[in-house]
Amino acid sequence: MACDKHVFKLDSKSHPPEFQTFDGFYNNVFKVDLGAVDTPLLRKVSPVYEDSVYAPVKGYRKNPFEISDALMTRSPACGNDGKVACGSKTGKSAFLVFFGQQVVEEVLDAQRPGCPPEYFNIDIPKNHKFHLGNNITGTTGKSSMPFLRSRYDYKTGHSPSNPRQQLNEITPWIDGGLIYGTSKAWADVLRTNKNGSLAPHGLLASDEDYPEGLFPVQNKIRLPMANPPPPAFHSNFIKEHHTSPVDRFFVLGNPRGNENAFLLSFGIILFRWHNQIATYLSETRKGWSGERVFQEARKWVIATHQHIVAYNWLAEWLGESLNEYPGYDPTVDPQIEQFFQTAAMRFGHTLVTPGAYMRDYACGKCKPISFYGLKIKNKEKFEQPSKFMSNYSVRTCNIYWRPREPFLMPYKHCAGEKGERTRADIDPLLMGMASQRCEREDNMIVEDLRGNVFGPLEFSRRDLMAVNIQRGRDHGTPDYNTARIAFGLPPISSVKEYIEKTNTATPIEILEAMEKLHMPELDEMESEQACQRDSDNDGIMSEVDCIEARRKKAWTNIDVWTGGILETSDRPGPLFRSIIKDQFTRIRNADRFWFENTNWKTPRFTDKQIERIKTLTIYDILVSVTRMLKEDIQSNPFRVPVEGVESDQEFWEKCVNAEPKLWVKSPCWKVNYDKNGDAIGNNVSSICYHFPQLDSNYTPVENCVEVGHYDYFSGSEVSYILTYIFLGVVVLAIASWVPMMVTLKQRRKGSDLVRVQKNLSRSFTISGRVGTPYAGREWISSKDGTRAIAILLTDKNCIQLYSHKNELLRSIDLSGKEKLDIVVVSDGTHLVLKNPTEYDCVLEFDGQLIRSAFMDTIREKLAGVIEIHEQYTALKPALASAITKHERLSRLENFFRIVFAQAFNIDKPSGSKNLLDPKMIREVINTELTRVEFADALGMNTDSQFVEKMFGLVDRDRNGYISFREFLDMLVVFAKGTAEDKAQLMFEMYDIYRTGMLSSEEFKHMIRSMIEAANADVNNEDVEDLVKSMLDSAGLQRDSMVSLQDFQRILGRYKDTLGYAQLNFRGLNVPETKMGTGRNSLHESARAAVISVYGGQDMEESLSESGLRGQPEEKDTSILPNVEQKNRCRTFFELYRLQIFWTLLFTMVVLAIFAERAYYYSVEREHGGLRHIAGYGVTITRGAASVMMFCYALLLLTMCRNSITNLRETFLHRFIPFDNFVLFHKYIAYVGLIFTVIHVIGHSVNFYHISTQTASDLSCLFTDYFRSTHVLPKFHYWCYQTITGITGILLVIHAALIYIFSTTYARTYVFRMFWITHNTYPVWYILMILHGSGRLVQEPLFHNFLLGPLVLFVLDRLVERLIILK
């Protein structure tokens, strides 16, 4: 046992010492974040970014692929004869190399890319295999290899004085981060069993599926461990559209601990080492809690690991030891230095082997064990290898991210002390790595790294050497010579100097190639005038001197990694040794918890314990936590077995000598160096024994799976196309649903025709109306559609149209007419009743039978009274020739325009060009007003006595209509006549029999009608009193007759007032008069009417000049021959200036909102990375989304009916057109629809771009959308598996429902569906809120727009409810 019981003599009741934090904080009490997680890497030299801030280095640096191919390609064989395998010259084992990887993972993790992703892709030369592709595998060539820049501190990279600083995501301390993690939460998970319970006795939780606690628990809890796709299975992934799940890994402290089987084996060793110590402590320290045991065991694991790394592994790695420990120094910064991260720590790449053997124990004669690798996955059966055992080694390039397979493969071990196991376990791989040499210490890199290291799914293989070079440029690291100067080494300017100062073993041909490759081109030199002038040679530099200048310039272009790796001899060159030694010295000396630090009030370790720790080696730990015995592995696994080592005697006898043919003898030597790195004495030569060197060119091994690519949109094609087809079909289906419902409704009406007819007849009989009603519909116009009516022909030859609620809609009086023109539609069930004095009546019947019955009734009742002319024509021309109500109103508008022009001597009336059309003028002259239209023009009820009397007075020909001339004469009198003229006109209105006398009763009716004309409300008693007082004032009795002179005398005191006779016209915005009566006089009404219809200030002056305020003049009342159009737009703006203002204001706000969001995502959020993926489509969709939120929230304000009604009665109606809120509601809705369509179309483009991006980039950009790391998010994921996507689909469908059923056609025929769909608006707002809550792109914003309008809308509805309840 490595842990003797006498070592632990701590008092079980003693106070626990301070334990080291997991995240590195408070290691240094003076600067608590020194060495903590997520702190910037150290820079010994200022960066040389291209822009001095953050842009990666370019300059004259050469293409990384060209450098890798020219300087680091592995030779088929080594030695003078070219027949020797390229193994380590000093006997370093593969165990040493892969142990070094776990050392790096212990102190450094700067591999995660930044977020948002920044690509610094590497151009691929045309002759490179990545560019050429592979016709056999069907792999297409690529022009560049993806490269993501490192994560950095976002507080840096803003100016040359604050350049970008990359981060170390773990602590630089040797503190067990590989197995414990860098946070307490992570460590707690490592201690948690599958059932959720905490592992007892301070143990790390082990997987119950494997006996004896051999392995950590499997990652079923799905810790966020690194999970790139295993490149060996790339062909499966591109077919299945997913990679391997993260729960296949064992949980370890470092997220990258499962990268390969070699790294994982060391993590398992430390895992078992912890549990072995914890088990011992829990048995011997009964009073300690599980937490105390865990922390104490962790302290011992960290201490032994520190010793092995700093004093055993590093000595073998560098060929020299660290200086003696001087004690803890809090002034030292332990952080990883940039040169170490980007170059020196990568020295091990030259030592990595193409794979590793697995071998049996000594009881099995240490024979290699077959690992079938990919052949097992392909389910092929192979016998034991007979000739080339290396065929079935663990191939490095194919074991990436499938680390458990060598350990869990079935294998029956030979009998041993600890019994048999049915799985291979980690022992065979560890023994195999210790039995083979690593690659030779040189500039050559195996193909497993140089072209076959793992990569993302879209580029499954990468050149790690090109990545090393590009990483240095990404971090802004200076050139090779600058690094040498920084570490006290002289700069180099030639190949000769390079050889002399580095003692490199790299062939001179490679060094010359390096110099030549980095020489700048001649035009580059000329740009700096380096090869143009020389004062010593007539100002012209010779060609030889120019070449020499280029050579010197080359040494300032060499990257640190390139120059440093070529320095290699039998160990790292001077630069890398200096960097590595400096780094580990600082880590050791700055660590307050270093095991040798005794400067504690209560020592963490006693001197005896420290001495005991110093005696422990990796060999001691291996034999403690595995089945290996002394006979199974050499005492120093960092070196292959060496002949003559006394401590390995048993191993030599039972392992090497048992099957000597398995082992290869090679000379190896070890050089002793002093503390300054200088060689002491001669090389110590010895004989090393090892398995044959693995080499695809020298010894057969499993081939690396070729590079593969992946189109992330593949697998989304069907869902993308079907989704938009589905949405299109749904919209079309809803649109076609409307006419289908109309058709079904009409069919249902046809079947119910008889029942409806009977019900109508019964209802009309009950109401006392005489005649037979006919069911049908009245066609109003092509825009307004039709309405359901009941048609009744009365005995008085009047056609009346009733609603089904028994309300009179229209009455057409045929009495007094000589003829009636009827247009019978030949291809339908329509009738057009021509009505020249009004507008035509277009009737649609539910069948030919009903239309025929109606025609028969007309012929029967009008026979001999009215001449009926029937004309047959098609439906389309019949409707086109019908005069609609709108056209009638338009004609009346022209009627009033010309009447006013004639009445007020307006030579150039504003309006339509039609005013100049002789045909239109004839139509106007022939136009006659009905009583209803006359009353409507006066703004009075049709049944008013004033209307009745006035109509009878004006209608001089007694034909029941007011002609153009009759109306004009009346208007002239009221507009320009004197008070006597107006009094005479009113007197004649009531002097029915033209006797010149009015009875007192007629006088009273006249007074009442005048009161009605003023819209006053008085009772009969008030009227009686008024009449009596007026008669008394004129000296007349109650029953006296009133003559015109009496009437004028009675109204004498009101002569001035009479000049402002109270006559107004509907629809004219007439200002109040100075009389303050509340109504405007006819004089002012006419004047205001002319101004509102014909123009502004100029027109007012024209009216003054024309005598509107003076006496009436004789004038030519014929139609003005010189009528011209004024500015129609000016008139329009005058009438609708408020509507135009608010419409423009709303539109400008909408455009401003759109522009602000578009600018924000195009410029201010450029660093967010989303626009780089989706293009400017994201700016359009975000701008459209904000406009949508604004519009749909504002719609609620236009729905506050009660508030609008109340505000209409306030002074605000002068500034806000409350009467047009329905139109404004529609305008807002249409704007919202337009931007909704833009938003949907934009997202169709955006989601296409998003679906083409890498899964890792999307995880960065959409952090709120969690998904497993093996899931490749397709279009259907974004559309149907996210709250934003599914609510977006529902919103599109809902919008189609609301808008389609809001069309005029739908409102006319299926109003109920319009009402139902419109009342689903709460669902719309709920979906909008949910749509934004997904935080796909931004934080939810809809509530900012919605909250105010929603509160007002709710209050408005509450008021409405209270009014209803009252």
Short mmCIF file of N, CA, C and O in Angstrom, two decimals, residues 503-557:
data_model
loop_
_atom_site.label_atom_id
_atom_site.label_comp_id
_atom_site.label_asym_id
_atom_site.label_seq_id
_atom_site.Cartn_x
_atom_site.Cartn_y
_atom_site.Cartn_z
N ASN A 503 21.09 24.53 -30.53
CA ASN A 503 21.57 23.14 -30.50
C ASN A 503 20.49 22.19 -31.01
O ASN A 503 20.30 21.09 -30.50
N THR A 504 19.77 22.61 -32.03
CA THR A 504 18.65 21.84 -32.55
C THR A 504 19.12 20.61 -33.31
O THR A 504 20.23 20.59 -33.86
N ALA A 505 18.28 19.60 -33.33
CA ALA A 505 18.54 18.40 -34.11
C ALA A 505 17.78 18.43 -35.43
O ALA A 505 17.82 17.46 -36.19
N THR A 506 17.08 19.51 -35.70
CA THR A 506 16.31 19.62 -36.94
C THR A 506 17.27 19.72 -38.12
O THR A 506 18.23 20.50 -38.07
N PRO A 507 17.02 18.96 -39.17
CA PRO A 507 17.91 19.03 -40.34
C PRO A 507 18.00 20.44 -40.89
O PRO A 507 17.04 21.21 -40.86
N ILE A 508 19.18 20.77 -41.41
CA ILE A 508 19.41 22.12 -41.92
C ILE A 508 18.50 22.42 -43.11
O ILE A 508 18.13 23.57 -43.34
N GLU A 509 18.13 21.38 -43.84
CA GLU A 509 17.23 21.60 -44.98
C GLU A 509 15.88 22.17 -44.51
O GLU A 509 15.29 23.05 -45.15
N ILE A 510 15.40 21.68 -43.38
CA ILE A 510 14.13 22.16 -42.84
C ILE A 510 14.28 23.60 -42.35
O ILE A 510 13.40 24.45 -42.56
N LEU A 511 15.44 23.89 -41.72
CA LEU A 511 15.65 25.26 -41.23
C LEU A 511 15.74 26.25 -42.38
O LEU A 511 15.21 27.36 -42.30
N GLU A 512 16.42 25.86 -43.44
CA GLU A 512 16.51 26.75 -44.60
C GLU A 512 15.15 26.93 -45.24
O GLU A 512 14.80 28.02 -45.72
N ALA A 513 14.37 25.85 -45.25
CA ALA A 513 13.01 25.96 -45.79
C ALA A 513 12.17 26.91 -44.93
O ALA A 513 11.35 27.68 -45.46
N MET A 514 12.37 26.86 -43.62
CA MET A 514 11.64 27.77 -42.75
C MET A 514 12.01 29.22 -43.07
O MET A 514 11.13 30.10 -43.16
N GLU A 515 13.29 29.48 -43.24
CA GLU A 515 13.72 30.85 -43.53
C GLU A 515 13.17 31.31 -44.87
O GLU A 515 12.65 32.43 -44.99
N LYS A 516 13.26 30.46 -45.85
CA LYS A 516 12.80 30.84 -47.19
C LYS A 516 11.28 31.06 -47.21
O LYS A 516 10.78 31.97 -47.86
N LEU A 517 10.58 30.19 -46.50
CA LEU A 517 9.12 30.28 -46.48
C LEU A 517 8.65 31.59 -45.87
O LEU A 517 7.64 32.16 -46.30
N HIS A 518 9.38 32.08 -44.87
CA HIS A 518 8.96 33.29 -44.17
C HIS A 518 9.56 34.56 -44.73
O HIS A 518 9.31 35.65 -44.21
N MET A 519 10.36 34.44 -45.78
CA MET A 519 10.91 35.64 -46.41
C MET A 519 9.79 36.42 -47.08
O MET A 519 8.96 35.85 -47.79
N PRO A 520 9.74 37.72 -46.85
CA PRO A 520 8.70 38.51 -47.52
C PRO A 520 8.95 38.58 -49.01
O PRO A 520 10.08 38.44 -49.48
N GLU A 521 7.89 38.77 -49.75
CA GLU A 521 8.02 38.92 -51.20
C GLU A 521 8.70 40.25 -51.51
O GLU A 521 8.73 41.17 -50.69
N LEU A 522 9.25 40.33 -52.72
CA LEU A 522 10.01 41.51 -53.09
C LEU A 522 9.14 42.76 -53.08
O LEU A 522 9.56 43.82 -52.63
N ASP A 523 7.90 42.62 -53.55
CA ASP A 523 7.03 43.80 -53.56
C ASP A 523 6.70 44.25 -52.14
O ASP A 523 6.49 45.44 -51.89
N GLU A 524 6.68 43.29 -51.20
CA GLU A 524 6.45 43.67 -49.81
C GLU A 524 7.65 44.43 -49.26
O GLU A 524 7.49 45.39 -48.50
N MET A 525 8.83 44.01 -49.65
CA MET A 525 10.03 44.72 -49.20
C MET A 525 10.09 46.11 -49.82
O MET A 525 10.43 47.09 -49.18
N GLU A 526 9.74 46.21 -51.09
CA GLU A 526 9.78 47.50 -51.76
C GLU A 526 8.79 48.48 -51.14
O GLU A 526 9.00 49.67 -51.10
N SER A 527 7.67 47.93 -50.64
CA SER A 527 6.69 48.81 -50.02
C SER A 527 7.25 49.47 -48.78
O SER A 527 6.78 50.52 -48.36
N GLU A 528 8.26 48.84 -48.19
CA GLU A 528 8.90 49.43 -47.01
C GLU A 528 10.23 50.09 -47.39
O GLU A 528 11.01 50.48 -46.54
N GLN A 529 10.52 50.16 -48.70
CA GLN A 529 11.74 50.78 -49.23
C GLN A 529 13.00 50.12 -48.67
O GLN A 529 14.04 50.75 -48.55
N ALA A 530 12.88 48.82 -48.34
CA ALA A 530 14.04 48.12 -47.79
C ALA A 530 15.01 47.67 -48.88
O ALA A 530 16.17 47.44 -48.61
N CYS A 531 14.49 47.53 -50.08
CA CYS A 531 15.34 47.06 -51.18
C CYS A 531 15.49 48.11 -52.27
O CYS A 531 15.69 47.79 -53.43
N GLN A 532 15.36 49.39 -51.92
CA GLN A 532 15.40 50.42 -52.94
C GLN A 532 16.68 51.25 -52.91
O GLN A 532 17.29 51.52 -53.93
N ARG A 533 17.13 51.67 -51.74
CA ARG A 533 18.23 52.62 -51.67
C ARG A 533 19.34 52.13 -50.75
O ARG A 533 19.08 51.49 -49.74
N ASP A 534 20.53 52.42 -51.12
CA ASP A 534 21.68 52.13 -50.28
C ASP A 534 22.70 53.23 -50.53
O ASP A 534 23.23 53.36 -51.63
N SER A 535 23.00 54.00 -49.51
CA SER A 535 23.88 55.16 -49.68
C SER A 535 25.30 54.76 -50.03
O SER A 535 26.03 55.54 -50.61
N ASP A 536 25.69 53.53 -49.71
CA ASP A 536 27.07 53.12 -49.99
C ASP A 536 27.22 52.60 -51.41
O ASP A 536 28.32 52.27 -51.83
N ASN A 537 26.17 52.45 -52.15
CA ASN A 537 26.27 51.89 -53.50
C ASN A 537 25.43 52.74 -54.46
O ASN A 537 24.50 52.24 -55.09
N ASP A 538 25.79 54.01 -54.48
CA ASP A 538 25.10 54.95 -55.37
C ASP A 538 23.60 54.96 -55.14
O ASP A 538 22.81 55.19 -56.05
N GLY A 539 23.20 54.67 -53.93
CA GLY A 539 21.77 54.76 -53.60
C GLY A 539 20.97 53.56 -54.04
O GLY A 539 19.77 53.51 -53.82
N ILE A 540 21.63 52.57 -54.70
CA ILE A 540 20.87 51.41 -55.19
C ILE A 540 21.37 50.17 -54.46
O ILE A 540 22.56 49.86 -54.46
N MET A 541 20.45 49.43 -53.84
CA MET A 541 20.82 48.21 -53.12
C MET A 541 21.00 47.07 -54.12
O MET A 541 20.19 46.87 -55.02
N SER A 542 22.09 46.32 -53.92
CA SER A 542 22.35 45.21 -54.82
C SER A 542 21.36 44.09 -54.58
O SER A 542 20.71 44.01 -53.55
N GLU A 543 21.24 43.19 -55.57
CA GLU A 543 20.30 42.07 -55.47
C GLU A 543 20.70 41.16 -54.32
O GLU A 543 19.83 40.65 -53.61
N VAL A 544 22.00 40.98 -54.12
CA VAL A 544 22.47 40.13 -53.04
C VAL A 544 22.09 40.73 -51.69
O VAL A 544 21.61 40.04 -50.78
N ASP A 545 22.31 42.01 -51.56
CA ASP A 545 21.97 42.69 -50.31
C ASP A 545 20.47 42.65 -50.06
O ASP A 545 20.01 42.55 -48.92
N CYS A 546 19.70 42.74 -51.14
CA CYS A 546 18.24 42.71 -50.99
C CYS A 546 17.79 41.34 -50.49
O CYS A 546 16.92 41.23 -49.63
N ILE A 547 18.37 40.28 -51.03
CA ILE A 547 18.03 38.93 -50.58
C ILE A 547 18.41 38.76 -49.11
O ILE A 547 17.67 38.16 -48.33
N GLU A 548 19.57 39.32 -48.74
CA GLU A 548 20.00 39.21 -47.36
C GLU A 548 19.04 39.97 -46.44
O GLU A 548 18.72 39.51 -45.34
N ALA A 549 18.58 41.11 -46.89
CA ALA A 549 17.62 41.87 -46.10
C ALA A 549 16.32 41.10 -45.94
O ALA A 549 15.68 41.12 -44.88
N ARG A 550 15.93 40.42 -47.00
CA ARG A 550 14.70 39.62 -46.92
C ARG A 550 14.88 38.47 -45.95
O ARG A 550 13.95 38.09 -45.24
N ARG A 551 16.07 37.88 -45.94
CA ARG A 551 16.33 36.77 -45.01
C ARG A 551 16.24 37.25 -43.56
O ARG A 551 15.67 36.57 -42.70
N LYS A 552 16.82 38.39 -43.30
CA LYS A 552 16.75 38.91 -41.93
C LYS A 552 15.31 39.24 -41.55
O LYS A 552 14.89 39.02 -40.42
N LYS A 553 14.59 39.76 -42.53
CA LYS A 553 13.18 40.08 -42.27
C LYS A 553 12.38 38.82 -41.99
O LYS A 553 11.39 38.86 -41.24
N ALA A 554 12.79 37.70 -42.57
CA ALA A 554 12.05 36.45 -42.38
C ALA A 554 11.97 36.07 -40.91
O ALA A 554 10.96 35.54 -40.44
N TRP A 555 13.02 36.35 -40.15
CA TRP A 555 13.06 35.92 -38.74
C TRP A 555 12.15 36.76 -37.86
O TRP A 555 11.90 36.40 -36.71
N THR A 556 11.64 37.87 -38.39
CA THR A 556 10.63 38.63 -37.64
C THR A 556 9.22 38.23 -38.04
O THR A 556 8.26 38.74 -37.48
N ASN A 557 9.12 37.30 -39.03
CA ASN A 557 7.81 36.83 -39.46
C ASN A 557 7.48 35.45 -38.92
O ASN A 557 6.37 34.96 -39.13
#
